[in-house]
Amino acid sequence: MAPDALVVGAGPAGLMAADRLLAAGCSVLLAEAKPSPARKLLMAGKSGLNVTKDETLDAFISNYYEASDWLRPMLEAFGPAHVQDWMRAQGQKVFTGSSGRVFPKSMKASPLLRHWLADLRARGLDLRTRWRWRGGGHFDTPDGPMTVTPEATVLAMGGASWARLGSDGAWAGILREVGVEPAPFRPANMGFRVDWSEPMARYFGEPLKGVALIAGDRSLRAEAVISARGLEGGGIYALSRSLRDGAGLFVDLFPDLSAEALTDRIARRPARESAANRLRKLGLAGGRLALVQEFLRPLPADPRDAAQALKRLPVPLSGPRPMDEAISTAGGIRRADLTDELMLRALPGTFAAGEMLDWEAPTGGYLLTACLATGRWAGDGAVRFIASRSG
């Protein structure tokens, strides 16, 4: 087979790269290892597909940490406003939630994916499933080994989380054989293990509300979920980078009160009142009360000490959940191994995009936007490469 372009991986980055190549008039073969495309996108859409975040571009780009500078041109070319326009062009009305997160009206990924795939196929996309990449243009397929000889290739096989959905990171070993050494994978946007005592079992599945979560110099008003495995949920994911890198986790159980105001409230409680009743009278219940009973026994007798402890309750963590459970991963192909067009320096004509690249970001629309933006950028780079060869 000799299409103009080969795209490996049918997630958002690969689909966007194929979209750009087709728009330029290239013939495109899109190879996907799983039986159907975009499985991780569909899983993300089960709880509401957060496509991007409506905020200033500078604020948006700052969420990519060390990769902000080199991703900037790609996000300027296809950032939050572009994603929303593109969604509408795909027949998906969007709305912005109170936090600035942008969702399709349907809240699901499936209508978007159906429309997008139908459009790509109508424009000539050759989608092959159950094709597993073995390096170069070589694949294991249901019909046996296959070799594709394209003018340009875009690799978009994801990171190393949720292997059952297609992102297993196996490509890293293949690239090492040709002299590309990816940065080690690390989990991102994940829960953390906590070694609970037996009495905590009654609180498993309970949300932890009305708190501020603290890690390093960051304090965040957000929810978490107490689970048999530890702590999970949006607030934990937002701090996961700091927690993964060694910061301790603290919980402010009274974020709306200053330490002085809480001290005064505690001091006004009857001296003979039991600690359990005192905590309940202060307004602690459910998961918040459970954390105190788990990690702050006995409650300090001095009102000021008790207030400070309740404003900064330490929660000992036993490390992150396994990488395959993480929403995303850090690590991947390093910036130094790529040209400005996302072409691998060691493999002229081969480009990379999406979570294969060494960047990370929090949840909230940043992950999907960067996958789309880098897929678009790599696809355009492949178009120019093909044009240079034919010229």
XYZ file of C-alpha atoms in Angstrom:
391
model
C 0.000 0.000 0.000
C 1.289 3.423 -0.869
C -1.021 6.207 0.347
C 0.282 9.756 0.490
C 0.063 9.678 4.274
C -0.147 7.126 7.050
C -1.630 8.102 10.421
C -1.167 5.660 13.297
C -3.716 5.998 16.066
C -7.374 7.006 15.686
C -7.805 9.165 18.771
C -8.437 12.936 18.629
C -4.852 13.797 17.588
C -4.742 11.175 14.833
C -8.197 12.056 13.530
C -7.283 15.741 13.404
C -4.037 14.981 11.555
C -5.982 12.870 9.050
C -8.519 15.685 8.696
C -5.823 18.183 7.725
C -4.152 15.780 5.301
C -7.456 15.031 3.568
C -8.228 18.747 3.368
C -4.963 19.190 1.466
C -5.963 16.515 -1.052
C -3.748 13.723 0.296
C -4.797 10.090 0.347
C -4.742 8.893 3.963
C -4.628 5.470 5.598
C -5.516 5.654 9.301
C -4.409 2.584 11.267
C -5.931 1.829 14.673
C -4.872 -1.051 16.943
C -8.270 -1.426 18.604
C -11.486 -2.717 16.982
C -12.939 0.810 16.872
C -11.534 4.350 16.934
C -11.296 6.927 19.733
C -12.141 4.615 22.626
C -10.548 6.862 25.241
C -12.465 9.872 23.901
C -15.715 7.940 24.232
C -14.834 6.928 27.782
C -14.081 10.561 28.675
C -17.465 11.562 27.282
C -19.353 9.243 29.623
C -19.170 11.803 32.425
C -19.575 14.816 30.129
C -17.178 15.635 27.314
C -15.155 18.661 28.412
C -13.683 19.858 25.102
C -11.867 23.011 26.195
C -11.980 25.912 28.648
C -13.196 29.406 27.870
C -10.490 31.679 29.264
C -7.827 34.036 27.970
C -5.229 32.353 25.787
C -2.348 33.249 28.107
C -4.174 31.788 31.109
C -5.040 28.695 29.096
C -1.492 28.093 27.852
C 0.000 28.526 31.352
C -1.614 25.208 32.324
C 0.927 23.249 30.262
C 3.757 23.903 32.741
C 7.242 23.531 31.181
C 5.763 22.760 27.760
C 3.856 26.062 27.589
C 6.461 27.817 25.450
C 6.834 25.188 22.759
C 3.123 24.365 22.624
C 2.182 28.056 22.363
C 2.283 28.328 18.541
C 0.076 25.251 18.215
C -2.432 26.519 20.776
C -2.453 29.969 19.211
C -3.317 28.319 15.906
C -5.988 26.092 17.458
C -6.950 27.165 20.949
C -10.166 27.358 22.982
C -12.069 29.633 20.575
C -11.044 27.530 17.567
C -12.129 24.331 19.314
C -15.569 25.784 19.934
C -15.909 26.901 16.302
C -14.768 23.468 15.153
C -17.323 21.764 17.389
C -20.082 23.855 15.848
C -18.819 22.966 12.373
C -19.176 19.314 13.418
C -22.844 19.949 14.156
C -22.332 20.095 17.943
C -23.738 23.032 19.871
C -21.606 23.937 22.873
C -22.161 25.673 26.196
C -19.880 27.057 28.881
C -20.359 25.989 32.490
C -19.920 28.215 35.522
C -16.269 27.153 35.845
C -15.499 28.109 32.247
C -15.406 24.516 31.037
C -16.927 23.998 27.607
C -19.146 21.014 26.762
C -21.249 19.891 23.822
C -24.989 20.328 24.479
C -25.374 16.543 24.269
C -22.608 16.154 26.914
C -21.469 13.048 25.015
C -18.559 12.223 22.710
C -20.468 9.784 20.505
C -22.439 12.330 18.392
C -19.234 14.263 17.699
C -17.305 11.133 16.786
C -20.047 9.806 14.494
C -20.262 13.079 12.592
C -16.500 13.467 12.334
C -15.872 9.923 11.122
C -18.695 10.144 8.564
C -17.192 13.351 7.202
C -13.669 11.901 7.041
C -14.861 8.752 5.292
C -16.872 10.790 2.812
C -13.663 12.640 1.967
C -11.784 9.400 1.317
C -10.319 8.289 4.653
C -9.190 4.660 4.626
C -9.654 3.520 8.239
C -8.181 0.141 9.192
C -8.835 -1.296 12.659
C -6.987 -4.036 14.531
C -3.780 -2.865 12.844
C -0.966 -2.865 15.418
C 2.109 -0.820 14.578
C 5.479 -2.613 14.603
C 7.638 0.275 13.471
C 8.128 2.039 10.161
C 5.223 1.128 7.915
C 4.874 -2.389 9.323
C 1.733 -3.729 10.986
C 0.265 -6.890 12.396
C -3.288 -7.126 11.033
C -6.162 -9.650 11.022
C -4.984 -10.594 7.526
C -1.367 -11.059 8.546
C 1.635 -8.718 8.344
C 1.121 -5.605 6.210
C 3.536 -2.940 5.017
C 2.552 0.611 4.086
C 4.922 2.910 2.166
C 3.615 6.472 2.586
C 5.301 9.746 1.737
C 4.755 10.909 5.346
C 3.607 9.378 8.628
C 1.921 10.891 11.686
C 2.201 8.907 14.925
C -0.617 9.568 17.412
C -0.796 6.527 19.672
C -1.409 8.213 23.007
C 0.458 7.965 26.285
C 0.631 5.036 28.676
C -2.637 5.043 30.613
C -5.834 3.088 30.005
C -4.103 0.390 27.974
C -7.381 -1.438 27.392
C -8.584 1.625 25.466
C -5.481 1.717 23.279
C -2.842 3.845 25.049
C -0.288 1.314 26.250
C 2.961 3.189 25.524
C 4.396 0.178 23.663
C 5.562 2.498 20.905
C 8.286 3.868 23.206
C 10.290 0.650 22.893
C 10.007 0.742 19.102
C 11.286 4.316 18.945
C 14.223 3.506 21.224
C 15.409 1.047 18.600
C 15.806 3.895 16.103
C 17.578 6.241 18.530
C 14.652 8.179 20.033
C 14.649 7.959 23.842
C 11.294 9.196 25.210
C 11.092 10.802 28.643
C 9.897 8.200 31.178
C 6.149 7.947 31.589
C 4.592 9.116 34.842
C 0.938 9.161 35.875
C -0.934 12.469 35.656
C -4.429 13.420 36.812
C -4.746 10.398 39.066
C -5.898 9.388 42.507
C -3.633 8.589 45.455
C -3.499 5.657 47.827
C -4.375 6.148 51.488
C -3.978 3.346 54.023
C -7.333 3.739 55.772
C -8.237 2.070 59.039
C -11.163 -0.369 59.032
C -13.752 2.124 60.386
C -13.263 4.298 57.273
C -14.961 1.634 55.119
C -18.387 3.110 55.901
C -17.350 6.323 54.129
C -16.088 4.753 50.905
C -17.748 6.450 47.953
C -18.635 9.545 49.962
C -17.755 12.946 48.491
C -15.566 15.267 50.496
C -17.243 18.665 50.131
C -16.789 22.107 51.633
C -13.026 21.827 51.958
C -9.878 23.316 50.500
C -7.124 20.950 49.397
C -3.542 22.083 49.931
C -0.353 20.810 48.260
C 2.851 22.804 48.360
C 2.009 26.446 47.715
C -1.357 25.635 46.120
C -4.697 25.789 47.902
C -7.762 24.752 45.944
C -11.467 24.831 46.771
C -12.555 21.556 45.220
C -14.170 18.224 45.962
C -12.615 14.812 46.376
C -14.013 11.326 46.873
C -13.090 8.915 49.655
C -12.673 5.451 48.167
C -11.399 2.069 49.265
C -8.243 2.854 47.319
C -7.629 6.312 48.767
C -8.633 9.748 47.520
C -9.818 10.528 44.010
C -11.790 13.191 42.150
C -11.281 16.553 40.505
C -9.572 18.313 43.388
C -7.025 15.527 43.813
C -6.395 15.368 40.065
C -5.793 19.119 39.963
C -3.068 18.795 42.598
C -1.726 15.446 41.386
C 1.383 16.899 39.747
C 2.523 18.492 43.030
C 1.555 15.427 45.064
C 3.306 13.095 42.625
C 6.456 15.189 42.876
C 6.593 14.998 46.665
C 4.337 17.646 48.172
C 2.257 16.587 51.167
C -1.540 16.774 51.136
C -3.366 18.894 53.710
C -7.087 19.572 54.029
C -8.601 22.813 55.283
C -11.893 21.646 56.797
C -13.096 25.230 57.389
C -12.014 27.199 54.301
C -14.590 29.934 54.934
C -13.242 30.717 58.398
C -9.923 32.249 59.379
C -7.846 30.447 61.983
C -8.720 33.221 64.448
C -12.470 32.914 63.842
C -12.320 29.118 64.181
C -10.267 29.448 67.381
C -12.956 31.700 68.818
C -15.718 29.232 67.920
C -13.866 26.352 69.537
C -13.103 28.390 72.660
C -16.799 29.130 73.111
C -17.720 25.438 73.315
C -18.353 24.030 76.848
C -15.145 22.799 78.453
C -16.669 19.433 79.450
C -18.038 18.738 75.958
C -16.656 15.584 74.333
C -14.397 16.011 71.313
C -16.907 14.184 69.104
C -19.763 16.491 70.118
C -17.551 19.538 69.797
C -16.655 18.652 66.238
C -20.291 18.011 65.319
C -21.396 21.308 66.869
C -18.723 23.037 64.789
C -20.458 21.662 61.700
C -18.309 18.661 60.852
C -20.111 15.599 59.512
C -19.706 12.830 56.973
C -16.357 12.650 55.217
C -15.003 15.796 56.873
C -15.643 14.386 60.338
C -14.262 11.007 59.282
C -10.936 12.576 58.276
C -10.578 14.173 61.700
C -11.362 10.911 63.439
C -8.840 9.140 61.208
C -5.922 11.580 61.397
C -6.449 13.919 64.364
C -6.986 11.888 67.498
C -6.894 13.178 70.112
C -8.096 16.633 69.137
C -5.729 19.218 70.666
C -7.148 20.651 73.871
C -5.938 24.172 73.213
C -8.476 25.995 70.940
C -5.751 27.670 68.900
C -3.896 24.394 68.287
C -7.162 22.639 67.411
C -8.087 25.384 64.933
C -4.705 25.262 63.245
C -4.929 21.476 62.963
C -8.431 21.623 61.481
C -7.300 24.298 59.011
C -4.342 22.188 57.881
C -5.149 18.540 58.512
C -2.371 16.287 57.123
C -3.526 13.301 55.068
C -0.685 10.761 54.653
C -0.521 9.416 51.100
C 1.036 6.114 50.055
C 1.786 7.108 46.485
C -0.204 7.532 43.282
C -2.591 4.979 41.868
C -1.086 2.828 39.077
C -0.307 4.631 35.837
C -2.821 2.593 33.864
C -5.590 4.099 36.025
C -4.443 7.676 35.423
C -6.483 9.953 33.190
C -3.305 10.950 31.356
C 0.464 10.608 31.559
C 3.512 12.828 31.594
C 6.562 11.857 29.575
C 6.924 10.856 25.950
C 8.837 12.176 22.941
C 11.061 15.021 24.054
C 11.003 18.474 22.488
C 14.686 18.140 21.582
C 13.897 15.134 19.367
C 11.356 17.097 17.296
C 11.546 19.863 14.750
C 9.278 22.895 15.054
C 6.813 21.023 12.825
C 6.741 18.008 15.203
C 8.808 15.862 12.838
C 11.124 13.359 14.492
C 14.704 14.395 13.765
C 15.776 10.744 13.655
C 12.983 9.814 11.208
C 12.516 12.412 8.441
C 8.931 12.345 7.223
C 7.580 10.957 10.516
C 5.658 13.333 12.771
C 4.191 12.851 16.255
C 1.234 14.360 18.092
C -1.055 14.161 21.104
C -0.076 12.426 24.319
C 2.923 10.806 22.627
C 4.650 14.157 23.188
C 6.315 15.092 26.480
C 3.754 17.450 28.011
C 1.112 17.289 30.696
C -1.841 19.408 31.764
C -4.689 19.259 34.267
C -8.175 18.138 33.376
C -10.633 20.852 32.392
C -10.400 20.790 28.597
C -6.639 21.267 28.389
C -5.861 17.660 27.474
C -8.281 17.392 24.560
C -7.463 20.838 23.188
C -3.731 20.091 23.079
C -4.343 16.716 21.420
C -6.406 18.407 18.709
C -3.937 21.284 18.334
C -0.833 19.086 18.074
C -2.619 16.689 15.715
C -3.521 19.619 13.487
C 0.043 20.957 13.623
C 1.600 17.578 12.802
C -0.905 17.009 9.983
C -0.053 20.370 8.440
C 3.647 19.587 8.793
C 3.115 16.295 6.977
C 1.240 18.112 4.203
C 4.203 20.444 3.683
C 6.643 17.550 3.756
C 4.666 15.674 1.073
C 4.492 18.834 -1.029
C 8.241 19.300 -0.774
C 8.829 15.754 -1.980
C 6.529 16.079 -4.967
C 7.892 19.483 -5.905
